[in-house]
mmCIF file of C-alpha atoms in Angstrom:
data_model
loop_
_atom_site.group_PDB
_atom_site.id
_atom_site.type_symbol
_atom_site.label_atom_id
_atom_site.label_comp_id
_atom_site.label_asym_id
_atom_site.label_seq_id
_atom_site.Cartn_x
_atom_site.Cartn_y
_atom_site.Cartn_z
ATOM 1 C CA MET A 1 55.923 -37.906 -201.984
ATOM 2 C CA PRO A 2 54.702 -41.502 -202.392
ATOM 3 C CA GLU A 3 53.269 -42.989 -199.232
ATOM 4 C CA THR A 4 53.876 -46.516 -197.974
ATOM 5 C CA PRO A 5 50.566 -48.205 -197.115
ATOM 6 C CA VAL A 6 50.455 -50.167 -193.902
ATOM 7 C CA ARG A 7 47.371 -52.305 -194.515
ATOM 8 C CA ILE A 8 45.294 -54.145 -191.984
ATOM 9 C CA GLY A 9 47.461 -56.499 -189.916
ATOM 10 C CA GLU A 10 50.723 -55.196 -191.371
ATOM 11 C CA LEU A 11 53.609 -53.378 -189.724
ATOM 12 C CA VAL A 12 56.477 -51.357 -191.210
ATOM 13 C CA ALA A 13 59.556 -49.676 -189.738
ATOM 14 C CA THR A 14 61.849 -47.330 -191.650
ATOM 15 C CA LYS A 15 64.658 -44.825 -191.381
ATOM 16 C CA ASP A 16 64.290 -43.514 -194.936
ATOM 17 C CA PRO A 17 63.698 -39.770 -194.393
ATOM 18 C CA ASP A 18 61.463 -39.539 -197.462
ATOM 19 C CA GLU A 19 59.107 -42.257 -196.293
ATOM 20 C CA VAL A 20 55.576 -41.611 -195.046
ATOM 21 C CA LEU A 21 53.784 -44.611 -193.536
ATOM 22 C CA VAL A 22 49.996 -44.527 -193.782
ATOM 23 C CA SER A 23 47.104 -46.633 -192.506
ATOM 24 C CA VAL A 24 43.943 -45.503 -194.295
ATOM 25 C CA GLY A 25 40.495 -45.965 -192.833
ATOM 26 C CA LEU A 26 41.136 -47.352 -189.383
ATOM 27 C CA GLY A 27 37.826 -48.335 -187.796
ATOM 28 C CA SER A 28 38.096 -50.563 -184.772
ATOM 29 C CA CYS A 29 41.748 -51.175 -185.674
ATOM 30 C CA ILE A 30 44.612 -49.304 -183.964
ATOM 31 C CA GLY A 31 47.418 -47.446 -185.712
ATOM 32 C CA LEU A 32 50.359 -47.777 -183.341
ATOM 33 C CA ALA A 33 53.362 -45.534 -183.992
ATOM 34 C CA MET A 34 56.847 -45.761 -182.507
ATOM 35 C CA ILE A 35 59.103 -42.783 -183.219
ATOM 36 C CA ASP A 36 62.749 -42.076 -182.418
ATOM 37 C CA ARG A 37 62.905 -38.523 -183.724
ATOM 38 C CA PRO A 38 66.596 -37.741 -183.108
ATOM 39 C CA ARG A 39 67.629 -40.831 -185.072
ATOM 40 C CA GLY A 40 64.967 -40.456 -187.750
ATOM 41 C CA ILE A 41 63.464 -43.900 -187.149
ATOM 42 C CA VAL A 42 59.720 -44.572 -187.224
ATOM 43 C CA GLY A 43 57.407 -47.564 -187.270
ATOM 44 C CA LEU A 44 53.675 -48.115 -187.725
ATOM 45 C CA ALA A 45 51.550 -51.184 -186.962
ATOM 46 C CA HIS A 46 47.934 -51.593 -188.123
ATOM 47 C CA VAL A 47 46.584 -53.749 -185.290
ATOM 48 C CA MET A 48 43.368 -55.708 -185.942
ATOM 49 C CA LEU A 49 42.592 -57.701 -182.845
ATOM 50 C CA PRO A 50 43.575 -57.837 -179.158
ATOM 51 C CA GLU A 51 45.450 -61.077 -178.793
ATOM 52 C CA SER A 52 46.246 -64.518 -180.024
ATOM 53 C CA PRO A 53 47.547 -67.256 -177.761
ATOM 54 C CA ASN A 54 49.360 -68.690 -180.795
ATOM 55 C CA GLY A 55 52.097 -67.208 -182.945
ATOM 56 C CA ALA A 56 51.839 -63.922 -184.783
ATOM 57 C CA GLY A 57 51.186 -65.559 -188.167
ATOM 58 C CA PRO A 58 51.950 -64.014 -191.579
ATOM 59 C CA LEU A 59 50.257 -60.713 -190.688
ATOM 60 C CA ARG A 60 52.684 -59.650 -187.983
ATOM 61 C CA GLY A 61 50.718 -56.624 -186.886
ATOM 62 C CA ARG A 62 47.444 -58.509 -186.615
ATOM 63 C CA TYR A 63 47.356 -59.073 -182.856
ATOM 64 C CA ALA A 64 48.263 -56.421 -180.286
ATOM 65 C CA ASN A 65 50.175 -58.881 -178.100
ATOM 66 C CA HIS A 66 52.505 -59.751 -181.004
ATOM 67 C CA ALA A 67 52.490 -56.425 -182.884
ATOM 68 C CA VAL A 68 53.925 -54.412 -179.978
ATOM 69 C CA PRO A 69 57.066 -56.516 -179.368
ATOM 70 C CA ILE A 70 57.660 -57.098 -183.105
ATOM 71 C CA LEU A 71 57.380 -53.393 -184.010
ATOM 72 C CA LEU A 72 59.657 -52.533 -181.061
ATOM 73 C CA GLU A 73 62.210 -55.104 -182.242
ATOM 74 C CA GLU A 74 62.108 -53.657 -185.774
ATOM 75 C CA VAL A 75 62.677 -50.028 -184.747
ATOM 76 C CA LEU A 76 65.441 -51.081 -182.332
ATOM 77 C CA ALA A 77 67.081 -53.111 -185.127
ATOM 78 C CA LEU A 78 67.197 -49.913 -187.195
ATOM 79 C CA GLY A 79 69.059 -48.216 -184.353
ATOM 80 C CA ALA A 80 66.301 -46.644 -182.244
ATOM 81 C CA ARG A 81 66.875 -46.334 -178.492
ATOM 82 C CA PRO A 82 64.075 -47.531 -176.191
ATOM 83 C CA SER A 83 64.539 -44.496 -173.922
ATOM 84 C CA GLY A 84 64.094 -42.122 -176.856
ATOM 85 C CA LEU A 85 60.902 -43.668 -178.255
ATOM 86 C CA GLU A 86 57.684 -41.703 -178.492
ATOM 87 C CA ILE A 87 54.549 -43.814 -178.788
ATOM 88 C CA GLY A 88 51.278 -42.717 -180.321
ATOM 89 C CA MET A 89 48.068 -44.576 -181.005
ATOM 90 C CA ALA A 90 44.952 -43.762 -182.992
ATOM 91 C CA GLY A 91 41.816 -45.674 -183.945
ATOM 92 C CA GLY A 92 39.859 -48.124 -181.843
ATOM 93 C CA ALA A 93 36.522 -46.585 -182.768
ATOM 94 C CA GLN A 94 33.116 -48.155 -182.254
ATOM 95 C CA MET A 95 31.813 -47.560 -185.765
ATOM 96 C CA PHE A 96 28.326 -48.936 -185.322
ATOM 97 C CA ALA A 97 27.623 -47.721 -181.828
ATOM 98 C CA LYS A 98 23.957 -48.633 -181.606
ATOM 99 C CA THR A 99 23.960 -52.375 -181.819
ATOM 100 C CA SER A 100 27.421 -53.806 -181.664
ATOM 101 C CA SER A 101 28.181 -55.359 -178.324
ATOM 102 C CA ILE A 102 31.531 -56.695 -179.364
ATOM 103 C CA GLU A 103 33.503 -53.495 -178.812
ATOM 104 C CA VAL A 104 36.550 -54.640 -180.747
ATOM 105 C CA GLY A 105 37.885 -51.065 -180.797
ATOM 106 C CA ARG A 106 37.962 -50.607 -177.048
ATOM 107 C CA ARG A 107 39.439 -54.080 -176.509
ATOM 108 C CA ASN A 108 42.113 -53.364 -179.120
ATOM 109 C CA GLU A 109 43.151 -50.174 -177.323
ATOM 110 C CA GLU A 110 43.341 -51.959 -173.958
ATOM 111 C CA ALA A 111 45.385 -54.811 -175.423
ATOM 112 C CA VAL A 112 47.873 -52.424 -177.075
ATOM 113 C CA ARG A 113 48.287 -50.484 -173.800
ATOM 114 C CA LEU A 114 48.801 -53.719 -171.896
ATOM 115 C CA ALA A 115 51.450 -54.935 -174.335
ATOM 116 C CA LEU A 116 53.198 -51.541 -174.244
ATOM 117 C CA SER A 117 53.381 -51.530 -170.464
ATOM 118 C CA ALA A 118 54.703 -55.097 -170.523
ATOM 119 C CA ALA A 119 57.519 -53.687 -172.694
ATOM 120 C CA SER A 120 57.948 -50.768 -170.234
ATOM 121 C CA LEU A 121 56.725 -48.241 -172.827
ATOM 122 C CA SER A 122 54.141 -45.545 -172.257
ATOM 123 C CA VAL A 123 51.826 -43.780 -174.673
ATOM 124 C CA LYS A 124 52.469 -40.090 -175.251
ATOM 125 C CA ALA A 125 49.574 -39.169 -177.538
ATOM 126 C CA THR A 126 46.275 -40.769 -178.520
ATOM 127 C CA ALA A 127 43.296 -40.204 -180.779
ATOM 128 C CA THR A 128 41.205 -43.217 -179.885
ATOM 129 C CA GLY A 129 37.610 -44.261 -179.273
ATOM 130 C CA GLY A 130 34.567 -42.426 -180.479
ATOM 131 C CA ASP A 131 32.517 -43.573 -183.442
ATOM 132 C CA ARG A 132 34.539 -42.191 -186.372
ATOM 133 C CA GLY A 133 37.132 -43.870 -188.580
ATOM 134 C CA ARG A 134 40.611 -42.372 -188.905
ATOM 135 C CA THR A 135 43.586 -42.240 -191.247
ATOM 136 C CA VAL A 136 47.007 -42.204 -189.598
ATOM 137 C CA ARG A 137 50.248 -40.975 -191.125
ATOM 138 C CA VAL A 138 53.782 -41.264 -189.727
ATOM 139 C CA HIS A 139 56.425 -39.099 -191.409
ATOM 140 C CA ALA A 140 59.985 -40.334 -190.973
ATOM 141 C CA GLN A 141 61.166 -36.792 -191.563
ATOM 142 C CA GLY A 142 60.645 -34.889 -188.322
ATOM 143 C CA GLY A 143 59.076 -37.913 -186.647
ATOM 144 C CA VAL A 144 55.538 -36.607 -187.069
ATOM 145 C CA MET A 145 52.372 -38.619 -186.420
ATOM 146 C CA THR A 146 49.007 -37.308 -187.611
ATOM 147 C CA SER A 147 45.411 -38.521 -187.431
ATOM 148 C CA ARG A 148 42.488 -37.422 -189.565
ATOM 149 C CA GLU A 149 38.785 -38.282 -189.380
ATOM 150 C CA VAL A 150 36.555 -38.363 -192.446
ATOM 151 C CA ALA A 151 36.184 -34.812 -193.851
ATOM 152 C CA GLY A 152 38.214 -33.593 -190.847
ATOM 153 C CA GLU A 153 41.538 -31.866 -190.384
ATOM 154 C CA GLU A 154 44.885 -33.575 -190.037
ATOM 155 C CA LEU A 155 45.693 -33.418 -186.301
ATOM 156 C CA VAL A 156 49.341 -33.573 -185.276
ATOM 157 C CA LEU A 157 49.656 -36.126 -182.463
ATOM 158 C CA LEU A 158 53.438 -36.347 -182.231
ATOM 159 C CA GLY A 159 56.262 -34.108 -183.441
ATOM 160 C CA LYS A 160 56.088 -30.707 -185.018
ATOM 161 C CA ALA A 161 54.911 -30.084 -188.533
ATOM 162 C CA VAL A 162 57.975 -27.993 -189.331
ATOM 163 C CA GLY A 163 59.109 -28.671 -192.874
ATOM 164 C CA VAL A 164 56.684 -31.549 -193.293
ATOM 165 C CA PRO A 165 53.629 -31.239 -195.494
ATOM 166 C CA VAL A 166 50.726 -32.117 -193.276
ATOM 167 C CA MET B 1 44.591 -69.542 -195.418
ATOM 168 C CA ALA B 2 41.246 -70.229 -197.034
ATOM 169 C CA HIS B 3 41.451 -70.984 -200.709
ATOM 170 C CA TYR B 4 38.524 -71.307 -203.097
ATOM 171 C CA SER B 5 38.462 -72.875 -206.563
ATOM 172 C CA GLU B 6 37.342 -71.000 -209.661
ATOM 173 C CA ALA B 7 34.226 -73.174 -209.781
ATOM 174 C CA GLN B 8 33.374 -72.293 -206.179
ATOM 175 C CA LEU B 9 33.866 -68.583 -206.814
ATOM 176 C CA ASP B 10 31.685 -68.787 -209.940
ATOM 177 C CA ALA B 11 28.957 -70.546 -207.975
ATOM 178 C CA LEU B 12 29.090 -67.882 -205.245
ATOM 179 C CA GLY B 13 28.914 -65.198 -207.931
ATOM 180 C CA GLU B 14 25.793 -66.844 -209.301
ATOM 181 C CA LEU B 15 24.214 -66.770 -205.815
ATOM 182 C CA ALA B 16 25.064 -63.086 -205.552
ATOM 183 C CA ASN B 17 23.443 -62.566 -208.946
ATOM 184 C CA ILE B 18 20.209 -64.169 -207.782
ATOM 185 C CA GLY B 19 20.188 -62.184 -204.540
ATOM 186 C CA SER B 20 20.975 -58.839 -206.146
ATOM 187 C CA GLY B 21 18.540 -59.457 -209.028
ATOM 188 C CA THR B 22 15.729 -59.828 -206.513
ATOM 189 C CA ALA B 23 16.900 -56.802 -204.504
ATOM 190 C CA CYS B 24 17.080 -54.808 -207.733
ATOM 191 C CA THR B 25 13.443 -55.612 -208.510
ATOM 192 C CA ALA B 26 12.430 -54.559 -205.010
ATOM 193 C CA LEU B 27 14.243 -51.218 -205.406
ATOM 194 C CA ALA B 28 12.638 -50.618 -208.831
ATOM 195 C CA GLN B 29 9.183 -51.249 -207.329
ATOM 196 C CA MET B 30 9.878 -48.941 -204.419
ATOM 197 C CA LEU B 31 11.064 -46.111 -206.658
ATOM 198 C CA GLY B 32 8.796 -46.756 -209.636
ATOM 199 C CA ARG B 33 11.829 -46.470 -211.868
ATOM 200 C CA PRO B 34 13.991 -48.965 -213.761
ATOM 201 C CA VAL B 35 17.028 -50.228 -211.843
ATOM 202 C CA ASP B 36 19.884 -52.185 -213.426
ATOM 203 C CA ILE B 37 22.481 -54.455 -211.923
ATOM 204 C CA LYS B 38 26.068 -55.061 -212.868
ATOM 205 C CA VAL B 39 27.674 -58.494 -212.887
ATOM 206 C CA PRO B 40 28.608 -59.247 -209.271
ATOM 207 C CA SER B 41 32.224 -59.716 -208.344
ATOM 208 C CA VAL B 42 33.401 -62.245 -205.813
ATOM 209 C CA VAL B 43 36.237 -60.814 -203.769
ATOM 210 C CA ALA B 44 38.411 -63.528 -202.205
ATOM 211 C CA LEU B 45 41.680 -61.895 -201.224
ATOM 212 C CA PRO B 46 44.048 -61.264 -198.329
ATOM 213 C CA LEU B 47 42.309 -58.886 -195.902
ATOM 214 C CA GLY B 48 44.147 -55.697 -196.863
ATOM 215 C CA GLU B 49 43.619 -56.243 -200.581
ATOM 216 C CA ALA B 50 40.001 -57.291 -200.062
ATOM 217 C CA ILE B 51 39.222 -54.004 -198.297
ATOM 218 C CA GLU B 52 40.868 -52.048 -201.120
ATOM 219 C CA ALA B 53 39.000 -54.111 -203.737
ATOM 220 C CA VAL B 54 35.695 -52.723 -202.443
ATOM 221 C CA GLY B 55 36.944 -49.207 -203.224
ATOM 222 C CA ASP B 56 39.347 -46.466 -202.142
ATOM 223 C CA PRO B 57 39.365 -46.944 -198.349
ATOM 224 C CA GLU B 58 39.556 -43.219 -197.613
ATOM 225 C CA LEU B 59 36.437 -42.202 -199.585
ATOM 226 C CA PRO B 60 33.490 -41.057 -197.497
ATOM 227 C CA ARG B 61 30.541 -43.405 -197.890
ATOM 228 C CA THR B 62 27.144 -43.879 -196.308
ATOM 229 C CA ALA B 63 26.587 -47.483 -195.302
ATOM 230 C CA VAL B 64 23.632 -49.466 -194.036
ATOM 231 C CA LYS B 65 24.639 -52.582 -192.134
ATOM 232 C CA LEU B 66 22.343 -55.535 -191.492
ATOM 233 C CA ASP B 67 23.701 -58.473 -189.555
ATOM 234 C CA ILE B 68 21.974 -61.632 -190.608
ATOM 235 C CA PHE B 69 21.121 -64.637 -188.514
ATOM 236 C CA GLY B 70 19.528 -68.025 -188.923
ATOM 237 C CA ASP B 71 21.170 -70.705 -191.040
ATOM 238 C CA LEU B 72 23.765 -68.274 -192.385
ATOM 239 C CA ASP B 73 26.046 -66.117 -190.245
ATOM 240 C CA GLY B 74 27.174 -62.901 -191.882
ATOM 241 C CA THR B 75 26.484 -59.272 -192.695
ATOM 242 C CA VAL B 76 24.804 -57.446 -195.540
ATOM 243 C CA LEU B 77 26.246 -54.003 -196.239
ATOM 244 C CA LEU B 78 24.783 -51.396 -198.597
ATOM 245 C CA VAL B 79 27.252 -48.719 -199.576
ATOM 246 C CA PHE B 80 26.390 -45.392 -201.209
ATOM 247 C CA PRO B 81 28.486 -42.453 -202.357
ATOM 248 C CA LEU B 82 27.135 -39.492 -200.354
ATOM 249 C CA GLU B 83 25.620 -37.739 -203.390
ATOM 250 C CA ASP B 84 23.970 -40.969 -204.493
ATOM 251 C CA ALA B 85 22.428 -41.481 -201.056
ATOM 252 C CA ALA B 86 21.095 -37.933 -201.281
ATOM 253 C CA ALA B 87 19.714 -38.611 -204.770
ATOM 254 C CA LEU B 88 17.943 -41.708 -203.500
ATOM 255 C CA CYS B 89 16.385 -39.739 -200.630
ATOM 256 C CA ALA B 90 15.277 -37.069 -203.095
ATOM 257 C CA MET B 91 13.546 -39.712 -205.247
ATOM 258 C CA LEU B 92 11.650 -40.804 -202.146
ATOM 259 C CA GLY B 93 10.816 -37.191 -201.328
ATOM 260 C CA VAL B 94 12.748 -37.000 -198.043
ATOM 261 C CA ASP B 95 15.476 -34.633 -196.895
ATOM 262 C CA PRO B 96 18.789 -36.541 -197.041
ATOM 263 C CA ASP B 97 20.336 -34.470 -194.219
ATOM 264 C CA SER B 98 17.560 -35.176 -191.752
ATOM 265 C CA GLU B 99 16.840 -38.011 -189.348
ATOM 266 C CA VAL B 100 14.074 -38.993 -191.761
ATOM 267 C CA GLY B 101 16.624 -39.263 -194.576
ATOM 268 C CA LEU B 102 18.855 -41.558 -192.521
ATOM 269 C CA SER B 103 15.946 -43.716 -191.433
ATOM 270 C CA ALA B 104 14.708 -43.876 -195.058
ATOM 271 C CA LEU B 105 18.119 -45.185 -196.113
ATOM 272 C CA GLY B 106 18.013 -47.700 -193.266
ATOM 273 C CA GLU B 107 14.577 -48.813 -194.425
ATOM 274 C CA ILE B 108 15.776 -49.164 -198.029
ATOM 275 C CA GLY B 109 18.650 -51.219 -196.683
ATOM 276 C CA ASN B 110 16.205 -53.326 -194.734
ATOM 277 C CA ILE B 111 13.979 -54.019 -197.739
ATOM 278 C CA LEU B 112 16.835 -54.677 -200.168
ATOM 279 C CA GLY B 113 18.796 -56.735 -197.646
ATOM 280 C CA THR B 114 15.748 -58.801 -196.789
ATOM 281 C CA SER B 115 14.922 -59.503 -200.442
ATOM 282 C CA TYR B 116 18.548 -60.405 -201.126
ATOM 283 C CA VAL B 117 18.878 -62.889 -198.260
ATOM 284 C CA ASN B 118 15.389 -64.301 -198.783
ATOM 285 C CA ALA B 119 16.163 -65.021 -202.439
ATOM 286 C CA LEU B 120 19.411 -66.604 -201.406
ATOM 287 C CA GLY B 121 17.721 -68.611 -198.651
ATOM 288 C CA GLN B 122 15.009 -69.928 -200.997
ATOM 289 C CA MET B 123 17.578 -70.877 -203.568
ATOM 290 C CA ILE B 124 19.690 -72.957 -201.229
ATOM 291 C CA GLY B 125 17.191 -73.948 -198.561
ATOM 292 C CA MET B 126 18.363 -71.753 -195.705
ATOM 293 C CA GLU B 127 16.271 -69.759 -193.255
ATOM 294 C CA VAL B 128 17.936 -66.373 -193.028
ATOM 295 C CA GLU B 129 16.763 -63.120 -191.460
ATOM 296 C CA PRO B 130 18.351 -59.729 -191.026
ATOM 297 C CA HIS B 131 18.652 -57.790 -187.759
ATOM 298 C CA PRO B 132 17.453 -54.155 -187.854
ATOM 299 C CA PRO B 133 19.647 -51.815 -189.920
ATOM 300 C CA VAL B 134 22.305 -49.450 -188.557
ATOM 301 C CA THR B 135 23.515 -46.547 -190.666
ATOM 302 C CA THR B 136 26.777 -44.629 -190.653
ATOM 303 C CA THR B 137 28.746 -42.245 -192.837
ATOM 304 C CA ASP B 138 32.500 -42.682 -192.691
ATOM 305 C CA MET B 139 35.609 -43.784 -194.553
ATOM 306 C CA LEU B 140 34.909 -46.880 -196.650
ATOM 307 C CA GLY B 141 37.935 -48.756 -195.300
ATOM 308 C CA ALA B 142 36.891 -48.118 -191.697
ATOM 309 C CA ILE B 143 33.393 -49.420 -192.430
ATOM 310 C CA VAL B 144 34.444 -52.563 -194.303
ATOM 311 C CA SER B 145 37.269 -53.494 -191.921
ATOM 312 C CA THR B 146 34.991 -53.102 -188.905
ATOM 313 C CA VAL B 147 32.388 -55.400 -190.463
ATOM 314 C CA LEU B 148 35.055 -58.009 -191.187
ATOM 315 C CA LEU B 149 36.447 -57.826 -187.651
ATOM 316 C CA GLU B 150 33.045 -58.271 -186.021
ATOM 317 C CA ARG B 151 33.188 -61.889 -187.118
ATOM 318 C CA ASP B 152 34.741 -64.127 -184.485
ATOM 319 C CA ASP B 153 36.361 -66.308 -187.099
ATOM 320 C CA VAL B 154 38.005 -63.642 -189.275
ATOM 321 C CA GLY B 155 40.967 -65.198 -191.075
ATOM 322 C CA ASP B 156 43.841 -63.748 -193.077
ATOM 323 C CA THR B 157 41.623 -63.669 -196.159
ATOM 324 C CA ALA B 158 38.161 -62.282 -196.702
ATOM 325 C CA LEU B 159 35.398 -63.381 -199.005
ATOM 326 C CA MET B 160 32.759 -60.869 -200.032
ATOM 327 C CA LEU B 161 30.100 -60.895 -202.740
ATOM 328 C CA ASP B 162 29.978 -57.415 -204.255
ATOM 329 C CA SER B 163 27.026 -56.435 -206.460
ATOM 330 C CA ALA B 164 26.385 -52.968 -207.848
ATOM 331 C CA MET B 165 23.035 -51.583 -208.943
ATOM 332 C CA PHE B 166 22.088 -48.219 -210.369
ATOM 333 C CA VAL B 167 18.907 -46.286 -211.028
ATOM 334 C CA GLU B 168 18.544 -45.559 -214.726
ATOM 335 C CA GLY B 169 18.859 -41.912 -215.701
ATOM 336 C CA GLU B 170 19.932 -40.815 -212.210
ATOM 337 C CA GLN B 171 23.238 -40.421 -210.465
ATOM 338 C CA CYS B 172 22.343 -43.135 -208.030
ATOM 339 C CA GLU B 173 24.498 -46.201 -207.684
ATOM 340 C CA LEU B 174 24.886 -48.437 -204.683
ATOM 341 C CA SER B 175 26.933 -51.480 -203.909
ATOM 342 C CA PHE B 176 25.598 -54.389 -202.105
ATOM 343 C CA LEU B 177 28.025 -56.534 -200.141
ATOM 344 C CA LEU B 178 27.340 -59.891 -198.600
ATOM 345 C CA VAL B 179 30.039 -60.701 -196.056
ATOM 346 C CA PRO B 180 29.539 -64.228 -194.748
ATOM 347 C CA SER B 181 31.564 -65.466 -191.803
ATOM 348 C CA ALA B 182 34.183 -68.088 -192.705
ATOM 349 C CA ASP B 183 31.768 -70.772 -191.461
ATOM 350 C CA GLY B 184 29.063 -69.085 -193.505
ATOM 351 C CA VAL B 185 31.099 -69.451 -196.711
ATOM 352 C CA ALA B 186 31.592 -73.153 -196.000
ATOM 353 C CA ASP B 187 27.843 -73.521 -195.331
ATOM 354 C CA LEU B 188 26.939 -71.751 -198.584
ATOM 355 C CA LEU B 189 29.289 -73.940 -200.590
ATOM 356 C CA SER B 190 28.098 -77.163 -199.008
ATOM 357 C CA ARG B 191 24.426 -76.239 -199.664
ATOM 358 C CA ILE B 192 25.137 -75.898 -203.364
ATOM 359 C CA GLY B 193 27.170 -79.073 -203.419
ATOM 360 C CA MET B 194 30.548 -77.456 -203.951
#
């Protein structure tokens, strides 16, 4: 099954049951998933930075404060119901723990959580922090979200892996 | 969105060539073996494509990161396939899976990074020094994206100077990335009159 890359700063929503959205090699970035399983609608944003006071710009998933409302709008436009949404987030690592004082990863996670609560949404599952990068996949079929660290196993964060190759 | 002319990209490639040529000599002296370089590539692309241009973002890689300071703001990143990092440690007679192996790679990074930025600095009249090295092994995309995002002025495009060098007769190749901040790119270009 071909996978749809969601590169840094991008966001994608779909209701194509064959589609698998993937953000490869998240470091301090956050992979934010919104899933309406009963309706087969999923979305994934690859968030780079906490916030911009200006507009979202061409990379609509770039800033947490824009990515959250835009991704929500896209999944709702496909027919998702806000009450039925499951939210998962992965990433936000501190890759170079020893020296970096900037802590982009932690600030990204905080900013995504803040924007979600402003939209009255809560996070159901996370794989965040630490010092390892992650790859996140969101399968439209079954509404499954997974996270994998380098040389690690694919962890199921949301949904069941029934009938979905994980 | 930052846009660079062909002439500017060529000039940056030439700077990378001078830097990596000097680093290559330093590595050859350290190992007592011949080391060759490939023609550097200048990556100037939208962020997502730039990260992929460095290599498959999911591949595990060992990286040594040196932030540089002085007249040029940026980061030097040495990237090794895991087996190649191990081969390099073996040539130096240290166990690649030990603390000593990691610190040896950091020290190689330090020496190569310092020769690279010194050569660059002398060429264009900038005082540049690296901070101490930090080493990690992780997915290439996670490493490169994190380095890009540590810059306060990260834009929608990235510019990186990517040079590869390899030890003759050994499975030992490394890439050498100079990632200037956006201001750093402008500084480099203005120093060389572009």
